[in-house]
Coordinates of C-alpha atoms in Angstrom, one line a residue:
M4 CA -8.6 -19.7 -22.5
K5 CA -9.6 -17.4 -19.7
P6 CA -11.9 -14.4 -20.7
F7 CA -10.9 -11.1 -19.1
S8 CA -11.4 -7.3 -19.2
Y9 CA -8.8 -4.7 -18.6
D10 CA -9.1 -1.0 -17.8
A11 CA -5.9 1.1 -18.0
S12 CA -5.0 3.4 -15.2
P13 CA -5.4 7.1 -16.3
A14 CA -3.0 8.5 -13.7
R15 CA -0.1 10.7 -14.9
I16 CA 3.3 9.3 -13.7
V17 CA 6.4 11.5 -13.3
F18 CA 9.5 9.4 -12.3
G19 CA 13.1 10.3 -11.6
Q20 CA 15.5 12.3 -9.4
G21 CA 14.6 15.8 -8.3
M22 CA 11.1 15.4 -9.5
I23 CA 9.7 17.2 -6.5
D24 CA 10.7 20.4 -8.2
T25 CA 8.0 19.9 -10.8
I26 CA 5.1 20.1 -8.4
A27 CA 4.2 23.8 -9.1
E28 CA 4.3 23.0 -12.8
E29 CA 1.9 20.0 -12.3
V30 CA -0.5 22.2 -10.3
R31 CA -0.5 24.7 -13.2
R32 CA -1.0 21.9 -15.7
L33 CA -4.1 20.9 -13.9
G34 CA -5.4 24.5 -14.1
R35 CA -5.4 24.9 -10.3
S36 CA -4.1 27.6 -8.0
R37 CA -5.0 26.9 -4.3
V38 CA -3.0 24.1 -2.7
M39 CA -3.1 22.4 0.6
V40 CA 0.1 20.5 1.4
L41 CA -0.3 17.3 3.4
A42 CA 2.9 15.9 5.0
S43 CA 3.8 14.5 8.4
R44 CA 6.0 16.5 10.8
R45 CA 8.9 14.1 9.9
L46 CA 8.8 15.6 6.4
D47 CA 8.6 19.3 7.6
A48 CA 11.7 20.3 5.6
V49 CA 10.4 18.7 2.4
A50 CA 7.0 20.3 2.9
A51 CA 8.5 23.7 3.6
A52 CA 10.5 23.5 0.3
V53 CA 7.4 22.5 -1.6
T54 CA 5.4 25.3 0.0
E55 CA 8.1 27.8 -1.0
S56 CA 8.2 26.5 -4.6
L57 CA 4.4 26.9 -4.8
G58 CA 4.5 30.5 -3.8
D59 CA 1.1 32.1 -3.6
M60 CA -0.5 28.8 -4.7
A61 CA 0.2 27.3 -1.2
V62 CA -2.7 28.3 1.0
A63 CA -2.9 25.6 3.7
R64 CA -0.7 22.9 5.5
F65 CA -1.9 19.9 7.4
D66 CA 0.3 17.4 9.2
G67 CA -2.1 15.2 11.1
A68 CA -2.6 12.2 8.7
L69 CA -2.9 8.9 10.6
M70 CA -2.7 5.2 9.6
H71 CA -6.0 3.7 8.4
T72 CA -7.5 7.1 7.6
P73 CA -9.7 7.8 10.6
I74 CA -12.9 9.7 9.7
E75 CA -12.3 12.3 12.4
V76 CA -8.9 13.2 10.9
T77 CA -10.5 13.6 7.5
T78 CA -13.2 15.9 9.0
A79 CA -10.6 18.2 10.5
A80 CA -8.5 18.4 7.3
L81 CA -11.6 19.0 5.2
R82 CA -12.6 21.9 7.5
L83 CA -9.2 23.5 7.0
A84 CA -9.3 23.0 3.3
E85 CA -12.8 24.5 3.0
N86 CA -11.8 27.5 5.1
H87 CA -9.0 28.2 2.6
H88 CA -10.9 27.5 -0.6
V89 CA -8.5 24.7 -1.6
D90 CA -8.8 23.2 -5.1
T91 CA -5.8 20.8 -5.0
V92 CA -4.1 18.6 -2.5
V93 CA -0.4 17.8 -2.6
A94 CA 0.3 14.8 -0.4
I95 CA 3.9 13.9 0.5
G96 CA 4.6 10.8 2.4
G97 CA 3.4 7.2 2.7
G98 CA 0.0 5.5 2.8
S99 CA -1.4 7.7 5.5
A100 CA -0.9 10.9 3.6
T101 CA -2.2 9.3 0.4
G102 CA -5.2 7.9 2.2
L103 CA -6.1 11.3 3.6
S104 CA -5.7 13.0 0.2
K105 CA -8.0 10.4 -1.3
A106 CA -10.6 10.9 1.4
L107 CA -10.6 14.6 0.8
A108 CA -10.8 14.3 -2.9
L109 CA -13.8 11.9 -2.6
R110 CA -15.7 14.4 -0.4
A111 CA -14.8 17.7 -2.0
G112 CA -13.6 16.9 -5.5
F113 CA -10.1 18.2 -5.1
D114 CA -7.5 17.3 -7.6
Q115 CA -4.6 15.3 -6.1
I116 CA -0.8 15.3 -6.7
V117 CA 0.7 12.5 -4.6
V118 CA 4.4 12.3 -3.9
P119 CA 5.2 8.9 -2.3
T120 CA 8.1 8.5 0.0
T121 CA 7.5 4.9 0.7
Y122 CA 6.5 1.9 -1.4
A123 CA 2.8 1.7 -0.5
G124 CA 1.5 1.7 -4.0
S125 CA -1.9 3.1 -3.0
E126 CA -1.1 6.3 -4.9
V127 CA -2.1 4.7 -8.2
T128 CA -5.3 3.0 -7.1
P129 CA -9.0 4.1 -7.0
V130 CA -9.3 2.4 -3.6
L131 CA -9.8 4.1 -0.3
G132 CA -9.8 2.4 3.1
E133 CA -11.2 4.4 6.1
T134 CA -11.7 3.6 9.8
E135 CA -14.7 4.6 11.8
N136 CA -15.6 3.3 15.3
G137 CA -12.9 0.7 15.2
R138 CA -13.9 -0.8 11.8
K139 CA -12.1 -0.4 8.5
T140 CA -14.1 -0.3 5.3
T141 CA -12.9 0.1 1.7
R142 CA -14.6 1.6 -1.4
S143 CA -13.6 2.2 -4.9
S144 CA -14.3 5.1 -7.3
P145 CA -12.7 6.8 -10.2
H146 CA -12.8 10.0 -8.2
I147 CA -10.5 8.5 -5.6
R148 CA -7.5 7.9 -7.9
P149 CA -5.0 10.9 -7.9
E150 CA -4.5 12.9 -11.1
T151 CA -0.7 12.9 -10.9
V152 CA 1.8 10.8 -9.0
I153 CA 5.4 12.1 -8.7
Y154 CA 8.0 9.5 -7.9
D155 CA 11.2 11.2 -6.7
V156 CA 13.8 8.6 -5.9
D157 CA 15.8 11.1 -3.9
L158 CA 13.0 11.2 -1.3
T159 CA 13.3 7.5 -0.5
L160 CA 17.1 7.6 0.2
D161 CA 16.5 8.5 3.9
L162 CA 13.6 6.2 4.5
P163 CA 14.5 4.1 7.6
L164 CA 15.4 0.6 6.9
D165 CA 12.7 -1.0 8.9
T166 CA 10.1 1.0 7.1
T167 CA 11.7 0.2 3.7
V168 CA 11.4 -3.5 4.3
T169 CA 7.8 -3.6 5.5
S170 CA 6.7 -1.1 2.9
A171 CA 8.3 -3.1 0.1
V172 CA 6.7 -6.4 1.3
N173 CA 3.4 -4.6 1.5
A174 CA 3.9 -3.7 -2.1
M175 CA 4.7 -7.4 -2.9
A176 CA 1.4 -8.4 -1.3
H177 CA -0.5 -6.4 -4.0
A178 CA 1.3 -8.3 -6.7
V179 CA 0.9 -11.7 -5.1
E180 CA -2.8 -11.4 -4.7
A181 CA -3.3 -9.9 -8.2
L182 CA -1.9 -13.1 -9.7
Y183 CA -4.7 -15.3 -8.2
S184 CA -7.5 -12.7 -8.4
T185 CA -10.7 -13.7 -10.1
E186 CA -10.1 -10.5 -12.2
S187 CA -6.5 -11.4 -13.2
N188 CA -5.5 -10.7 -16.8
P189 CA -2.3 -11.0 -18.9
I190 CA -1.3 -7.4 -18.4
T191 CA -1.6 -7.3 -14.6
D192 CA 0.1 -10.8 -14.5
L193 CA 3.1 -9.3 -16.3
M194 CA 3.2 -6.3 -14.0
A195 CA 2.8 -8.5 -10.9
I196 CA 5.6 -10.9 -11.8
E197 CA 8.0 -8.0 -12.6
A198 CA 7.0 -6.3 -9.4
I199 CA 7.8 -9.4 -7.3
S200 CA 11.1 -10.1 -9.0
G201 CA 12.1 -6.4 -8.8
I202 CA 11.4 -6.3 -5.0
A203 CA 13.2 -9.5 -4.5
R204 CA 16.3 -8.2 -6.3
A205 CA 16.3 -4.6 -4.9
L206 CA 15.4 -5.1 -1.3
P207 CA 18.5 -7.0 -0.2
S208 CA 20.7 -4.5 -2.0
I209 CA 19.1 -1.7 -0.1
V210 CA 19.5 -3.6 3.2
D211 CA 23.2 -3.8 2.4
D212 CA 23.4 -0.1 1.4
P213 CA 20.4 2.1 2.2
K214 CA 21.7 4.8 -0.1
N215 CA 21.9 2.5 -3.1
L216 CA 20.3 4.8 -5.7
E217 CA 19.8 2.1 -8.4
G218 CA 18.2 -0.3 -5.8
R219 CA 15.9 2.4 -4.5
A220 CA 14.9 3.3 -8.1
E221 CA 14.1 -0.4 -8.9
L222 CA 12.2 -0.8 -5.7
L223 CA 10.1 2.3 -6.4
Q224 CA 9.3 1.2 -9.9
A225 CA 8.3 -2.3 -8.6
A226 CA 6.0 -0.7 -6.0
W227 CA 4.4 1.4 -8.8
L228 CA 3.7 -1.8 -10.8
A229 CA 2.4 -3.6 -7.7
G230 CA 0.2 -0.6 -6.8
T231 CA -1.2 -0.6 -10.4
C232 CA -2.1 -4.2 -10.0
L233 CA -3.9 -3.4 -6.7
G234 CA -5.9 -0.7 -8.5
T235 CA -6.8 -2.9 -11.4
V236 CA -8.0 -6.2 -9.9
G237 CA -9.6 -7.4 -6.7
M238 CA -7.7 -8.7 -3.7
G239 CA -8.3 -11.7 -1.5
L240 CA -7.9 -13.2 2.0
H241 CA -4.5 -11.5 2.7
H242 CA -5.8 -8.0 2.3
K243 CA -9.1 -8.8 4.2
L244 CA -7.1 -10.0 7.2
C245 CA -4.7 -7.1 7.1
H246 CA -7.6 -4.5 7.0
T247 CA -9.2 -6.3 9.9
L248 CA -6.1 -6.4 12.0
G249 CA -5.3 -2.8 11.2
G250 CA -8.7 -1.2 11.5
S251 CA -10.1 -3.2 14.4
F252 CA -6.9 -3.9 16.4
S253 CA -4.8 -0.8 15.5
L254 CA -1.9 -2.9 14.2
P255 CA 0.6 -1.0 12.0
H256 CA -0.3 -1.3 8.3
A257 CA 2.8 -2.3 6.4
P258 CA 4.3 -4.5 9.2
T259 CA 1.0 -6.4 9.4
H260 CA 1.1 -7.0 5.7
T261 CA 4.7 -8.2 6.1
V262 CA 3.9 -10.7 8.8
V263 CA 0.7 -12.1 7.3
L264 CA 1.7 -12.4 3.6
P265 CA 3.7 -15.7 3.7
Y266 CA 1.0 -17.4 5.8
A267 CA -1.8 -16.2 3.5
M268 CA 0.2 -17.5 0.6
A269 CA 0.7 -20.9 2.3
F270 CA -3.0 -21.1 2.9
N271 CA -3.9 -20.4 -0.7
A272 CA -1.1 -22.4 -2.2
P273 CA -3.0 -25.7 -2.6
A274 CA -5.7 -23.9 -4.7
V275 CA -3.3 -22.1 -7.1
P276 CA -0.2 -24.2 -7.5
D277 CA 0.7 -22.8 -10.9
V278 CA 0.5 -19.2 -9.6
M279 CA 2.7 -20.1 -6.6
S280 CA 5.2 -21.8 -8.9
R281 CA 5.5 -18.5 -10.9
I282 CA 6.0 -16.5 -7.8
A283 CA 8.7 -18.9 -6.5
T284 CA 10.5 -18.4 -9.8
A285 CA 10.2 -14.6 -9.6
L286 CA 11.6 -14.8 -6.0
G287 CA 14.4 -17.2 -7.0
A288 CA 13.1 -19.6 -4.4
S289 CA 12.0 -23.2 -4.4
D290 CA 8.7 -22.3 -2.7
A291 CA 6.7 -19.1 -2.8
A292 CA 5.5 -18.8 0.8
T293 CA 8.8 -19.8 2.4
G294 CA 10.6 -17.6 -0.1
V295 CA 8.8 -14.5 1.1
F296 CA 9.3 -15.6 4.7
D297 CA 13.0 -16.1 4.2
L298 CA 13.3 -12.7 2.4
V299 CA 11.6 -10.9 5.3
T300 CA 13.8 -12.7 7.8
A301 CA 17.0 -12.0 5.9
C302 CA 16.1 -8.3 5.6
G303 CA 15.3 -8.0 9.4
G304 CA 11.6 -7.6 9.0
P305 CA 8.9 -8.6 11.5
T306 CA 7.7 -12.2 11.4
T307 CA 5.1 -12.4 14.2
L308 CA 1.9 -10.6 15.0
R309 CA 2.9 -10.9 18.6
E310 CA 5.8 -8.5 18.2
L311 CA 3.4 -6.0 16.5
G312 CA 1.3 -5.8 19.7
M313 CA -1.5 -8.3 19.0
S314 CA -2.5 -10.5 22.0
H315 CA -3.3 -14.1 21.5
D316 CA -6.9 -13.7 22.8
Q317 CA -7.7 -11.3 19.9
I318 CA -7.3 -14.1 17.2
E319 CA -10.8 -15.5 17.7
N320 CA -12.4 -12.0 17.2
A321 CA -10.2 -11.3 14.2
V322 CA -11.3 -14.5 12.5
E323 CA -15.0 -13.7 13.2
L324 CA -14.5 -10.2 11.6
A325 CA -12.6 -11.5 8.6
T326 CA -15.1 -14.2 7.8
S327 CA -18.3 -12.2 8.5
A328 CA -18.8 -11.5 4.7
A329 CA -18.0 -13.4 1.6
Y330 CA -15.3 -12.2 -0.8
P331 CA -13.4 -13.8 -3.7
N332 CA -10.4 -16.0 -2.8
P333 CA -8.9 -19.0 -4.6
R334 CA -9.4 -21.3 -1.6
E335 CA -12.7 -21.5 0.3
I336 CA -12.6 -19.6 3.5
T337 CA -14.1 -21.1 6.6
P338 CA -13.2 -20.1 10.2
P339 CA -10.7 -23.0 10.8
G340 CA -8.5 -21.8 7.9
P341 CA -7.9 -18.2 9.0
S342 CA -7.7 -19.3 12.6
E343 CA -4.8 -21.6 11.9
L344 CA -3.2 -19.0 9.6
L345 CA -3.3 -16.3 12.3
E346 CA -2.1 -18.8 15.0
N347 CA 1.0 -19.4 12.8
A348 CA 1.4 -15.7 12.1
W349 CA 1.1 -14.9 15.8
S350 CA 3.8 -17.4 16.7
G351 CA 6.1 -16.9 13.7
R352 CA 6.3 -20.5 12.6
R353 CA 8.0 -20.8 9.2
P354 CA 5.4 -21.8 6.7
A355 CA 5.5 -25.4 5.6
I356 CA 6.6 -26.1 2.1
R357 CA 3.7 -27.5 0.1

């Protein structure tokens, strides 16, 4: 019997179609009245509609969120928010908008309403990753987790297919690492397995038909479950490597997770064979790591760090950064292991079945 502890996420979840129309109601429910809307320029039309629905409660708009939440961007957004006496942030978009919202909430105590348009999952976590001087660090605090998350399936229907695939595999990574976390427990295990199977079912159906409403809904629910796992238990080597590659080498967040995941799974597989067997079953595959690799390949996702812009001579530096501090992982981490892992991920070799 494994002893465990479990803390439930206190976030309010609103899920369905057309849920973006409830934002003003959610602001009033929180007792707030001065909103800054965060959304990229790609989502200008959505941001404009939300701003109109908020009426006089909308007092500021910021469209400069970037991947990996650079400190300088947070500083600029915070200055704007303070100038307009903001008390609530409404963040619409993917992980970049959510990350900026969290950074602002941590510094100024703003309430947050996050409206994801991808499958990042970070909207339901108390974790913030920030980049400063080329180094990405993470921290966790109850003040980081958003008060309300609004999942509007309609907002995912126009998500480009390449972003859909990498964002979904990014979500799967949260569930995979949750299953072999030192803090794993029966509740997160159930959520993780359901998230993995949901992604494996839904993603191919969306590749066949990007407007598949039921597939989009299932994938969004799976991402929510995976994100909840991420916010409940600690992560291991996979997330450490991806944070290093993103923060120090400016590789794109979700595509990096997509490339690295099957190789990190293959590395850890000998230490957690029972977990990998459960993942393989959830995937409907004979092997967990190759099952993920084959899913990515079938859906047209990236399979090499080389195609993401990483040069071969950066591998050694990445290994040094990723092994500079100890952190929990089912298999002992010494430099030769991550070095081989990244060599394989750089070249795109199909993981060997173990």
